[in-house]
GROMACS .gro file of C-alpha atoms in nm:
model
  273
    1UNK     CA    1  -1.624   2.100  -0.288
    2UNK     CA    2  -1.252   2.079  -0.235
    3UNK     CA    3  -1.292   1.864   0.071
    4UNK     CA    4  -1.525   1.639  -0.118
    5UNK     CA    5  -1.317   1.586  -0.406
    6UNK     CA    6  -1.017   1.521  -0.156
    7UNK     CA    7  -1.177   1.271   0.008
    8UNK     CA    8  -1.304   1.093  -0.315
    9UNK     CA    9  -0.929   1.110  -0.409
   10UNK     CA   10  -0.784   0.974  -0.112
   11UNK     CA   11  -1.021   0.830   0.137
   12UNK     CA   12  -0.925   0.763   0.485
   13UNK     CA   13  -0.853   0.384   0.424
   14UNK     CA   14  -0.604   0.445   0.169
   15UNK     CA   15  -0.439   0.766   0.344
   16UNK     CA   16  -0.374   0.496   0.628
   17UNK     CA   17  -0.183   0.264   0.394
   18UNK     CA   18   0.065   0.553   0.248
   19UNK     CA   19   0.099   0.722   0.574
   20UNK     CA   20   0.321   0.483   0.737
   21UNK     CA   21   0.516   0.468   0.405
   22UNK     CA   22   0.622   0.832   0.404
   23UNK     CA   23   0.965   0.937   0.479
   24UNK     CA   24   0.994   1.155   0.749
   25UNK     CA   25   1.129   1.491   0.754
   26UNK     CA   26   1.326   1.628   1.049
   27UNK     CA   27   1.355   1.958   1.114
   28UNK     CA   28   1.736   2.135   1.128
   29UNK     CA   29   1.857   2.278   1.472
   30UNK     CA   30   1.986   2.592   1.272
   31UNK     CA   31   1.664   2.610   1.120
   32UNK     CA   32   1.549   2.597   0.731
   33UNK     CA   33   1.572   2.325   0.508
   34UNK     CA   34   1.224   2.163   0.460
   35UNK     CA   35   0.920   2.313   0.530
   36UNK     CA   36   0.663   2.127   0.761
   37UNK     CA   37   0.361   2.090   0.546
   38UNK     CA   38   0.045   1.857   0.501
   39UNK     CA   39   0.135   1.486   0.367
   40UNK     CA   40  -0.189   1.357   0.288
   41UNK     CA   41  -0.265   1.704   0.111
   42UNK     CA   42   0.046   1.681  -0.148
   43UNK     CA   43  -0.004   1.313  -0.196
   44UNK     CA   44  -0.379   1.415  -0.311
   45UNK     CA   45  -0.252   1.632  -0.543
   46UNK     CA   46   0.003   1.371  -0.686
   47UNK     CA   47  -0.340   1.152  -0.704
   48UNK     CA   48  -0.516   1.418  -0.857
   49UNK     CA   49  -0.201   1.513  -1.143
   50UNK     CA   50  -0.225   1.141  -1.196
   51UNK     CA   51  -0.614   1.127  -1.274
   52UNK     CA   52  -0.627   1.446  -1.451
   53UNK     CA   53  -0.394   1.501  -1.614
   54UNK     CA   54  -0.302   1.825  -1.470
   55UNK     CA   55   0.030   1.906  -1.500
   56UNK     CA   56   0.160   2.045  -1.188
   57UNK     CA   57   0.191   2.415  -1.303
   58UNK     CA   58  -0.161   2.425  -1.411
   59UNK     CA   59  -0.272   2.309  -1.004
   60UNK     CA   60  -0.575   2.492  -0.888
   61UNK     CA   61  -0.469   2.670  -0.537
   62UNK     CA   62  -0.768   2.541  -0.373
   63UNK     CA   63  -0.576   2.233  -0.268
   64UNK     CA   64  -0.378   2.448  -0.032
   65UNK     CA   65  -0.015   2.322  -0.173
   66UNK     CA   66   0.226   2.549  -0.390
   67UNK     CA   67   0.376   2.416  -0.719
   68UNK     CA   68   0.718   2.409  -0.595
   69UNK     CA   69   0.608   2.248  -0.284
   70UNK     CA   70   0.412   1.949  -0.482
   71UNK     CA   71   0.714   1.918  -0.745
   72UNK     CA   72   1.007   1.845  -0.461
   73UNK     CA   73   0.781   1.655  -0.257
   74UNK     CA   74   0.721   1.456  -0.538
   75UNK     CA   75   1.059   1.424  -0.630
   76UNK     CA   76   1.177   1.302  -0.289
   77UNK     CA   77   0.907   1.016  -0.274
   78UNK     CA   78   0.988   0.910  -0.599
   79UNK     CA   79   1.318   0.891  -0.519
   80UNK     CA   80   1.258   0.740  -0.159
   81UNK     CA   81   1.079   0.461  -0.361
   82UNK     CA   82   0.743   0.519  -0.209
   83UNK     CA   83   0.552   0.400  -0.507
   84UNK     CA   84   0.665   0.058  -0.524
   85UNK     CA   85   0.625   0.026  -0.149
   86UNK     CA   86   0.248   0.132  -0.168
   87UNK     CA   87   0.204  -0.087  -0.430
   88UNK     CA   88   0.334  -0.392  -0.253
   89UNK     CA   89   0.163  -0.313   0.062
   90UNK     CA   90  -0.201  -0.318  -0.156
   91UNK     CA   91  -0.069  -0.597  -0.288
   92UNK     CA   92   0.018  -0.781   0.054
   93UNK     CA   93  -0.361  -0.658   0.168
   94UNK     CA   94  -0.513  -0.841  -0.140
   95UNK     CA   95  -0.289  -1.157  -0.093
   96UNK     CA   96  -0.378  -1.155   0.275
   97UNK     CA   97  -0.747  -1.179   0.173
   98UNK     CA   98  -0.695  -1.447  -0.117
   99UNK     CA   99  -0.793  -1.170  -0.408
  100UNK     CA  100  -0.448  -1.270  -0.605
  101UNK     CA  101  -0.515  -1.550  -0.872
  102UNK     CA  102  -0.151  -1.710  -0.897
  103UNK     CA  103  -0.278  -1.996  -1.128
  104UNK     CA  104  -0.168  -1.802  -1.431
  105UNK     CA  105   0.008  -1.429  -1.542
  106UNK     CA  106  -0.048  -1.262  -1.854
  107UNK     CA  107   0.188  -1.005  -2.016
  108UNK     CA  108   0.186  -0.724  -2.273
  109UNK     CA  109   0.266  -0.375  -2.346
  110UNK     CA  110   0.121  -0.030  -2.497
  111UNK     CA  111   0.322   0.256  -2.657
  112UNK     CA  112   0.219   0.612  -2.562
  113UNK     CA  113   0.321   0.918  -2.722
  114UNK     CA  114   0.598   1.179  -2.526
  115UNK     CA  115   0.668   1.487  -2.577
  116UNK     CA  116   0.994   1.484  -2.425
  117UNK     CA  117   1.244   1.295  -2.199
  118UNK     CA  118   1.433   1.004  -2.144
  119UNK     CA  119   1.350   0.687  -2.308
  120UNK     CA  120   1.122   0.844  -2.588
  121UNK     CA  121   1.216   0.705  -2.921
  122UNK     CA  122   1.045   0.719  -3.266
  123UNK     CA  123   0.773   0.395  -3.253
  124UNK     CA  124   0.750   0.196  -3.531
  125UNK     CA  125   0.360   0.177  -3.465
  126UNK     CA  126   0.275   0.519  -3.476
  127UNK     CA  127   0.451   0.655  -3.779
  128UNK     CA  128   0.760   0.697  -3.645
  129UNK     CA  129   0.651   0.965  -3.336
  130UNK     CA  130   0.845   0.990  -3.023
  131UNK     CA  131   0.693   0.752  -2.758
  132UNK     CA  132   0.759   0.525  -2.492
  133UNK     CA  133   0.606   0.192  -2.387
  134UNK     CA  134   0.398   0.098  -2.111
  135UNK     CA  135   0.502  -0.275  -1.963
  136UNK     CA  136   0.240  -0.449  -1.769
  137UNK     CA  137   0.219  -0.833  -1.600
  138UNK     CA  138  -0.090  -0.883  -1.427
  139UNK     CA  139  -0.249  -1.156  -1.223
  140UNK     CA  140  -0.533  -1.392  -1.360
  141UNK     CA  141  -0.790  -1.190  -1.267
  142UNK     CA  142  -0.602  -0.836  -1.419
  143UNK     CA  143  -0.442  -0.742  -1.109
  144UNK     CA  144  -0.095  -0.558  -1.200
  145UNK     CA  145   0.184  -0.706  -1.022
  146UNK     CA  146   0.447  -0.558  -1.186
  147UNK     CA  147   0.515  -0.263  -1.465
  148UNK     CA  148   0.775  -0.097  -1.612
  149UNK     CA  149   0.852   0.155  -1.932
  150UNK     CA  150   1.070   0.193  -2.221
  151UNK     CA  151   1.129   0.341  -2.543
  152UNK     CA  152   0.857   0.322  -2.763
  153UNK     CA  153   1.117   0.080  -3.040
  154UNK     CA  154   1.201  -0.133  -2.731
  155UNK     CA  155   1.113  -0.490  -2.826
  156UNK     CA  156   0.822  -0.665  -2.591
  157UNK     CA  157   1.023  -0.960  -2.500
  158UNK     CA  158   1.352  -0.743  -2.357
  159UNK     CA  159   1.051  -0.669  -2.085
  160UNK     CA  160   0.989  -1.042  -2.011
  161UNK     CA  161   1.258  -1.091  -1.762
  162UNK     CA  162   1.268  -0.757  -1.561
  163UNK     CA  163   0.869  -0.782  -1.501
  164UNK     CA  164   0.885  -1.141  -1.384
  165UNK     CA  165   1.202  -1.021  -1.093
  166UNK     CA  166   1.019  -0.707  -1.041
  167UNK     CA  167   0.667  -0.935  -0.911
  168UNK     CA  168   0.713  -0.867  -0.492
  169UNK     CA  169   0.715  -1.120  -0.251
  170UNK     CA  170   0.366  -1.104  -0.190
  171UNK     CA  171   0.168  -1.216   0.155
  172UNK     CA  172  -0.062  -1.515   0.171
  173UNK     CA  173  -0.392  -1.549   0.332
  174UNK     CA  174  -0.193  -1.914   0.460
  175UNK     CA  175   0.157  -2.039   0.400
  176UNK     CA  176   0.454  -1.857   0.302
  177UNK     CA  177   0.476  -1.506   0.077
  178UNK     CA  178   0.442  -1.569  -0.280
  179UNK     CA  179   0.576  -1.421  -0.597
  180UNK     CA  180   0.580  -1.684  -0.836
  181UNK     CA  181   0.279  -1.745  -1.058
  182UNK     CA  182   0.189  -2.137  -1.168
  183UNK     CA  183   0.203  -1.991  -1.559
  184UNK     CA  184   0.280  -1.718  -1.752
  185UNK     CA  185   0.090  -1.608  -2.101
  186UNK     CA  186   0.223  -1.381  -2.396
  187UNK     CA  187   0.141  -1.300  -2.733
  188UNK     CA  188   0.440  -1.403  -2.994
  189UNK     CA  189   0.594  -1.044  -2.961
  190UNK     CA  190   0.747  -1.250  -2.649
  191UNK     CA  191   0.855  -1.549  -2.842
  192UNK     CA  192   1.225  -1.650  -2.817
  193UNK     CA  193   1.432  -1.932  -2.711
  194UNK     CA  194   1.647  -1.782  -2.427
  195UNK     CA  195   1.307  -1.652  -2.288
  196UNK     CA  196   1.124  -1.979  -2.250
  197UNK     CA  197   1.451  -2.114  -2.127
  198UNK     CA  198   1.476  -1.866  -1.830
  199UNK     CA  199   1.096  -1.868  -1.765
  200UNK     CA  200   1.097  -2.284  -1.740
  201UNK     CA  201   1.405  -2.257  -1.538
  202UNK     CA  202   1.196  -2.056  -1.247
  203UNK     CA  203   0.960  -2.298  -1.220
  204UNK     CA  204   0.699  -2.115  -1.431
  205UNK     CA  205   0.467  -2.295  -1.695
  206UNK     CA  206   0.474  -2.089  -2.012
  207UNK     CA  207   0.206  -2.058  -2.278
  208UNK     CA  208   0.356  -1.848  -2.570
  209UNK     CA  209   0.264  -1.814  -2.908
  210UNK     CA  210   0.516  -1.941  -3.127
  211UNK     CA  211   0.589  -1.699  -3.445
  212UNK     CA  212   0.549  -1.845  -3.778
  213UNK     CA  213   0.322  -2.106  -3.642
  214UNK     CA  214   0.056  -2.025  -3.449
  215UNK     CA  215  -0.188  -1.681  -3.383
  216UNK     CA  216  -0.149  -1.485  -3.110
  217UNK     CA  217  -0.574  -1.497  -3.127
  218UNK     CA  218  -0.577  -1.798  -3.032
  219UNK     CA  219  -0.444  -1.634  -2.654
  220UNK     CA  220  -0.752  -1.417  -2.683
  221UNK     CA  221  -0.950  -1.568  -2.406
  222UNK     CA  222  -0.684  -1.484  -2.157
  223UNK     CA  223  -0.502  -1.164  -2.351
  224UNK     CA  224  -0.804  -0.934  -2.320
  225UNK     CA  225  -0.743  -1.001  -1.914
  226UNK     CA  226  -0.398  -0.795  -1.969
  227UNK     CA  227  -0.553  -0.532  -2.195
  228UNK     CA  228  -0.823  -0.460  -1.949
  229UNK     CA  229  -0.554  -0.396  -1.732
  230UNK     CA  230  -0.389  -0.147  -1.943
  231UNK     CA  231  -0.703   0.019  -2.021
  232UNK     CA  232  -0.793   0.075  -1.637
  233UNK     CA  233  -0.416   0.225  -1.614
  234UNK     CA  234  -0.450   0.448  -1.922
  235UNK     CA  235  -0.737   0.564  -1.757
  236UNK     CA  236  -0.524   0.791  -1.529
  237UNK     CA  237  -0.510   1.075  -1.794
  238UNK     CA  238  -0.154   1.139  -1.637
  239UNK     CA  239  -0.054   0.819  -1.856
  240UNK     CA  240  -0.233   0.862  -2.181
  241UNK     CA  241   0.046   1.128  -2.332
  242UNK     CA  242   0.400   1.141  -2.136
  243UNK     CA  243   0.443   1.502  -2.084
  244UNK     CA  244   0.731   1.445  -1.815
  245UNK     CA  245   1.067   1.467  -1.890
  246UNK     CA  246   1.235   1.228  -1.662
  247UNK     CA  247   1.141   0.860  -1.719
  248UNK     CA  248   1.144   0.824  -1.337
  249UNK     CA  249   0.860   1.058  -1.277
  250UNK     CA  250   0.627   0.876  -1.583
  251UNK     CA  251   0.734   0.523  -1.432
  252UNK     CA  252   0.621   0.691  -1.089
  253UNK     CA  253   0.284   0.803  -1.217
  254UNK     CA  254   0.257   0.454  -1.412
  255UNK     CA  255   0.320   0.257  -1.043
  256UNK     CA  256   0.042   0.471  -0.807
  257UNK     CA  257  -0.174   0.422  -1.084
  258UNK     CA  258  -0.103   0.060  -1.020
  259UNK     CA  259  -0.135   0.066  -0.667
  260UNK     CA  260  -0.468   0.287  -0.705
  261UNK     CA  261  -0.589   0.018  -0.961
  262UNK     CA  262  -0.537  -0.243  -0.677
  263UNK     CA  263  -0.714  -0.049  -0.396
  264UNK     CA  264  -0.986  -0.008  -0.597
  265UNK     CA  265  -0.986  -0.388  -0.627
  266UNK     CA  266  -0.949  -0.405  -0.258
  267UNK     CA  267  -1.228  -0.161  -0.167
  268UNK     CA  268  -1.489  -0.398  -0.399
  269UNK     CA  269  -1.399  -0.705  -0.212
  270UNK     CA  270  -1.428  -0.496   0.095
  271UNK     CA  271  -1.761  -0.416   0.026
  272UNK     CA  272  -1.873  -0.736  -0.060
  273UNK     CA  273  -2.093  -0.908   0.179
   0.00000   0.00000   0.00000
Protein backbone atom coordinates (compact mmCIF):
# COMPACT_ATOMS: atom_id res chain seq x y z
CA UNK A 1 0.00 0.00 0.00
CA UNK A 2 2.89 2.25 0.86
CA UNK A 3 4.49 1.76 -2.50
CA UNK A 4 1.21 2.52 -4.17
CA UNK A 5 0.50 5.59 -2.43
CA UNK A 6 4.25 6.65 -3.14
CA UNK A 7 3.95 6.30 -6.50
CA UNK A 8 0.51 8.12 -6.75
CA UNK A 9 2.43 10.89 -4.84
CA UNK A 10 5.35 11.16 -6.89
CA UNK A 11 5.29 9.26 -10.10
CA UNK A 12 8.34 8.56 -12.03
CA UNK A 13 7.84 11.56 -14.48
CA UNK A 14 7.80 14.05 -11.86
CA UNK A 15 10.66 12.35 -9.61
CA UNK A 16 12.73 12.96 -12.94
CA UNK A 17 12.03 16.71 -12.95
CA UNK A 18 13.11 17.30 -9.06
CA UNK A 19 15.92 14.93 -9.23
CA UNK A 20 18.25 16.95 -11.16
CA UNK A 21 17.19 19.92 -8.95
CA UNK A 22 18.45 18.46 -5.68
CA UNK A 23 21.48 19.67 -4.03
CA UNK A 24 23.93 17.24 -3.55
CA UNK A 25 25.39 16.09 -0.42
CA UNK A 26 29.05 15.10 -0.12
CA UNK A 27 30.20 13.02 2.28
CA UNK A 28 33.16 14.35 4.94
CA UNK A 29 36.65 12.59 4.79
CA UNK A 30 36.57 12.55 8.73
CA UNK A 31 33.31 11.12 8.51
CA UNK A 32 29.72 12.37 9.94
CA UNK A 33 27.89 15.22 8.97
CA UNK A 34 24.92 14.19 6.70
CA UNK A 35 23.57 11.02 6.49
CA UNK A 36 23.18 9.33 2.96
CA UNK A 37 19.52 8.67 2.69
CA UNK A 38 16.70 8.24 -0.04
CA UNK A 39 15.82 11.67 -2.01
CA UNK A 40 12.84 10.74 -3.77
CA UNK A 41 11.56 9.08 -0.40
CA UNK A 42 11.81 12.48 1.79
CA UNK A 43 10.59 14.57 -1.06
CA UNK A 44 7.35 12.12 -0.99
CA UNK A 45 6.88 12.80 2.34
CA UNK A 46 7.22 16.68 1.86
CA UNK A 47 4.43 15.86 -0.98
CA UNK A 48 2.52 13.92 1.27
CA UNK A 49 2.77 16.79 4.56
CA UNK A 50 1.68 19.08 1.78
CA UNK A 51 -1.56 17.06 0.70
CA UNK A 52 -2.44 15.97 4.07
CA UNK A 53 -1.93 17.94 6.13
CA UNK A 54 0.21 15.91 8.31
CA UNK A 55 2.38 17.70 10.27
CA UNK A 56 5.70 16.18 10.26
CA UNK A 57 5.64 14.76 13.88
CA UNK A 58 2.47 12.98 13.27
CA UNK A 59 4.45 10.95 9.94
CA UNK A 60 3.47 7.36 9.75
CA UNK A 61 6.97 5.26 9.79
CA UNK A 62 5.90 3.30 6.90
CA UNK A 63 7.51 5.83 4.60
CA UNK A 64 10.86 4.67 5.83
CA UNK A 65 12.16 8.43 6.80
CA UNK A 66 12.60 9.70 10.52
CA UNK A 67 11.07 13.06 11.62
CA UNK A 68 14.29 14.69 12.15
CA UNK A 69 15.52 13.40 8.94
CA UNK A 70 12.32 14.89 6.86
CA UNK A 71 12.47 18.30 8.98
CA UNK A 72 16.39 19.21 8.01
CA UNK A 73 16.03 17.87 4.69
CA UNK A 74 13.31 20.05 4.31
CA UNK A 75 14.92 22.85 5.69
CA UNK A 76 17.98 22.65 3.43
CA UNK A 77 15.82 22.54 0.15
CA UNK A 78 13.90 25.28 1.21
CA UNK A 79 16.70 27.11 1.80
CA UNK A 80 18.64 25.85 -1.39
CA UNK A 81 15.56 27.34 -3.23
CA UNK A 82 14.43 24.10 -4.69
CA UNK A 83 10.82 25.04 -4.82
CA UNK A 84 10.97 27.87 -7.06
CA UNK A 85 13.33 25.95 -9.32
CA UNK A 86 10.77 23.00 -9.70
CA UNK A 87 8.27 25.31 -10.29
CA UNK A 88 9.98 27.06 -13.14
CA UNK A 89 11.18 23.95 -14.68
CA UNK A 90 7.12 22.73 -14.90
CA UNK A 91 6.67 25.87 -15.99
CA UNK A 92 9.44 25.82 -18.85
CA UNK A 93 7.84 22.11 -19.76
CA UNK A 94 4.33 23.74 -20.22
CA UNK A 95 5.74 26.81 -22.18
CA UNK A 96 7.76 24.41 -24.31
CA UNK A 97 4.47 22.69 -25.27
CA UNK A 98 2.36 26.03 -25.78
CA UNK A 99 0.02 25.20 -22.48
CA UNK A 100 0.82 28.97 -21.08
CA UNK A 101 -1.95 31.51 -22.21
CA UNK A 102 0.12 34.90 -22.09
CA UNK A 103 -2.82 36.91 -23.65
CA UNK A 104 -3.95 37.96 -20.21
CA UNK A 105 -2.98 37.43 -16.09
CA UNK A 106 -5.34 37.63 -13.40
CA UNK A 107 -4.52 38.42 -9.73
CA UNK A 108 -5.95 38.02 -6.23
CA UNK A 109 -5.41 36.83 -2.81
CA UNK A 110 -6.97 34.61 0.17
CA UNK A 111 -6.32 35.00 3.94
CA UNK A 112 -5.81 31.77 5.93
CA UNK A 113 -5.81 31.41 9.52
CA UNK A 114 -2.13 30.68 11.58
CA UNK A 115 -1.56 29.55 14.52
CA UNK A 116 1.75 30.91 14.87
CA UNK A 117 4.80 32.52 13.12
CA UNK A 118 6.05 35.17 11.20
CA UNK A 119 3.84 37.32 9.21
CA UNK A 120 0.52 36.31 11.06
CA UNK A 121 -1.42 39.36 11.93
CA UNK A 122 -5.04 39.89 13.17
CA UNK A 123 -7.28 39.99 9.59
CA UNK A 124 -9.71 42.38 9.31
CA UNK A 125 -11.94 39.68 7.47
CA UNK A 126 -12.10 37.17 9.94
CA UNK A 127 -12.86 38.99 13.14
CA UNK A 128 -9.73 40.07 13.89
CA UNK A 129 -7.87 36.26 14.10
CA UNK A 130 -4.27 35.82 13.41
CA UNK A 131 -3.77 34.94 9.68
CA UNK A 132 -1.75 35.40 6.78
CA UNK A 133 -2.54 35.86 3.07
CA UNK A 134 -2.13 33.73 0.23
CA UNK A 135 -0.91 35.87 -3.11
CA UNK A 136 -1.57 34.25 -6.37
CA UNK A 137 -1.08 35.56 -10.33
CA UNK A 138 -2.03 33.03 -12.67
CA UNK A 139 -2.06 32.62 -16.40
CA UNK A 140 -5.33 32.85 -18.59
CA UNK A 141 -6.13 29.57 -18.35
CA UNK A 142 -5.40 29.43 -14.12
CA UNK A 143 -1.96 28.37 -14.36
CA UNK A 144 0.04 29.96 -11.23
CA UNK A 145 3.00 31.74 -12.32
CA UNK A 146 3.85 33.36 -9.41
CA UNK A 147 2.75 33.42 -5.44
CA UNK A 148 3.73 34.84 -2.49
CA UNK A 149 2.34 35.42 1.37
CA UNK A 150 1.82 38.02 3.88
CA UNK A 151 0.15 39.10 6.87
CA UNK A 152 -3.31 38.55 6.86
CA UNK A 153 -3.87 43.00 7.22
CA UNK A 154 -1.40 43.28 4.29
CA UNK A 155 -3.21 45.30 1.61
CA UNK A 156 -3.78 43.30 -1.96
CA UNK A 157 -2.18 45.89 -4.06
CA UNK A 158 1.41 46.00 -1.90
CA UNK A 159 1.39 42.31 -3.71
CA UNK A 160 0.95 43.74 -7.26
CA UNK A 161 4.50 44.53 -7.95
CA UNK A 162 6.50 41.64 -6.26
CA UNK A 163 4.15 38.94 -8.15
CA UNK A 164 4.57 40.58 -11.53
CA UNK A 165 9.00 40.47 -10.92
CA UNK A 166 8.58 37.19 -9.32
CA UNK A 167 6.76 35.64 -13.01
CA UNK A 168 10.17 33.47 -14.39
CA UNK A 169 11.53 33.79 -17.60
CA UNK A 170 9.60 31.16 -18.99
CA UNK A 171 10.54 28.85 -22.29
CA UNK A 172 8.64 29.07 -25.54
CA UNK A 173 7.49 26.36 -27.76
CA UNK A 174 9.22 29.16 -30.61
CA UNK A 175 11.01 32.44 -30.08
CA UNK A 176 12.61 33.75 -27.11
CA UNK A 177 11.67 32.92 -23.13
CA UNK A 178 8.79 34.83 -21.98
CA UNK A 179 7.66 36.37 -18.75
CA UNK A 180 5.60 39.14 -19.63
CA UNK A 181 1.86 38.66 -20.07
CA UNK A 182 -0.11 40.93 -22.94
CA UNK A 183 -2.60 42.09 -19.79
CA UNK A 184 -3.04 41.92 -16.39
CA UNK A 185 -6.68 41.77 -14.44
CA UNK A 186 -7.54 42.74 -10.70
CA UNK A 187 -10.39 43.39 -8.67
CA UNK A 188 -10.36 47.19 -7.15
CA UNK A 189 -8.54 45.90 -3.92
CA UNK A 190 -5.57 46.56 -6.57
CA UNK A 191 -6.64 49.96 -7.61
CA UNK A 192 -4.08 52.81 -7.25
CA UNK A 193 -2.33 55.28 -9.29
CA UNK A 194 1.39 54.37 -8.76
CA UNK A 195 0.25 50.74 -9.61
CA UNK A 196 -1.21 51.32 -13.04
CA UNK A 197 1.71 53.60 -13.58
CA UNK A 198 4.36 50.83 -13.00
CA UNK A 199 2.23 48.09 -14.67
CA UNK A 200 1.79 50.43 -18.09
CA UNK A 201 5.38 51.25 -17.81
CA UNK A 202 6.33 47.29 -18.39
CA UNK A 203 4.55 47.08 -21.27
CA UNK A 204 1.52 45.36 -19.67
CA UNK A 205 -2.21 46.23 -20.60
CA UNK A 206 -4.13 46.62 -17.36
CA UNK A 207 -7.81 46.04 -16.73
CA UNK A 208 -8.56 47.19 -13.08
CA UNK A 209 -11.55 48.07 -11.45
CA UNK A 210 -11.58 51.51 -10.49
CA UNK A 211 -12.99 52.11 -6.73
CA UNK A 212 -15.86 54.36 -6.37
CA UNK A 213 -16.83 53.78 -9.91
CA UNK A 214 -17.15 50.64 -11.16
CA UNK A 215 -17.84 46.73 -9.60
CA UNK A 216 -15.34 44.48 -9.27
CA UNK A 217 -18.38 41.91 -10.76
CA UNK A 218 -18.17 43.20 -13.64
CA UNK A 219 -14.32 41.23 -13.75
CA UNK A 220 -16.31 38.11 -12.96
CA UNK A 221 -15.91 36.38 -16.23
CA UNK A 222 -12.20 36.36 -15.88
CA UNK A 223 -11.86 36.59 -11.73
CA UNK A 224 -13.36 33.15 -11.12
CA UNK A 225 -10.15 31.93 -13.45
CA UNK A 226 -7.88 33.20 -10.35
CA UNK A 227 -10.16 31.76 -7.67
CA UNK A 228 -10.15 28.40 -9.26
CA UNK A 229 -6.67 28.68 -8.90
CA UNK A 230 -6.67 29.31 -5.29
CA UNK A 231 -9.13 26.70 -4.69
CA UNK A 232 -6.93 23.90 -6.46
CA UNK A 233 -3.96 25.32 -4.08
CA UNK A 234 -6.06 25.30 -0.89
CA UNK A 235 -6.69 21.97 -1.79
CA UNK A 236 -3.26 20.88 -0.38
CA UNK A 237 -4.64 20.59 3.24
CA UNK A 238 -0.99 21.72 4.21
CA UNK A 239 -2.34 25.32 3.11
CA UNK A 240 -5.82 25.53 4.44
CA UNK A 241 -4.60 26.49 8.28
CA UNK A 242 -0.76 27.71 8.65
CA UNK A 243 0.44 25.60 11.41
CA UNK A 244 4.25 26.46 10.61
CA UNK A 245 6.04 28.85 12.33
CA UNK A 246 8.47 30.22 9.89
CA UNK A 247 6.88 32.06 6.93
CA UNK A 248 9.58 30.42 4.74
CA UNK A 249 8.40 26.92 5.31
CA UNK A 250 4.35 28.01 4.58
CA UNK A 251 5.65 30.03 1.39
CA UNK A 252 7.57 26.63 0.63
CA UNK A 253 4.52 24.44 0.98
CA UNK A 254 2.43 27.28 -0.91
CA UNK A 255 5.20 27.04 -4.09
CA UNK A 256 5.29 22.83 -4.55
CA UNK A 257 1.77 23.10 -4.31
CA UNK A 258 2.18 25.37 -7.26
CA UNK A 259 4.49 23.40 -9.07
CA UNK A 260 2.26 20.15 -8.29
CA UNK A 261 -0.79 22.22 -9.57
CA UNK A 262 1.22 22.70 -12.88
CA UNK A 263 2.29 19.04 -13.36
CA UNK A 264 -0.95 18.04 -12.98
CA UNK A 265 -1.71 20.43 -15.84
CA UNK A 266 1.14 18.95 -17.69
CA UNK A 267 0.25 15.28 -17.18
CA UNK A 268 -3.54 16.15 -18.81
CA UNK A 269 -2.05 17.62 -21.87
CA UNK A 270 0.25 14.69 -21.84
CA UNK A 271 -2.40 12.42 -22.02
CA UNK A 272 -4.25 14.02 -24.53
CA UNK A 273 -4.30 12.44 -27.85
Amino acid sequence: MTDELSKRLVPDDLWELVEPLLPRFSPRPQGGGTARTDERAVFTVVVFMLTSGCASRMLPPSFGVTVPTAHRRFTVWTEAGLWRRLHCAILDELGSHGLIEWSRAVIDAASVRAKKGSMTRPSPVDRGKFGSKIHVLSDRAGIPLSVGISAANTNDAEALKPLVKAIPAVRSRRGPRRRKPAKLHADKAYDNIESRRWIRGRGIGIRIARKGIESSQRLGRHRWVIQRTISWLTGYHRLNIRYDRKASHFLAFLTLAAALTCYEKLTKARSTP
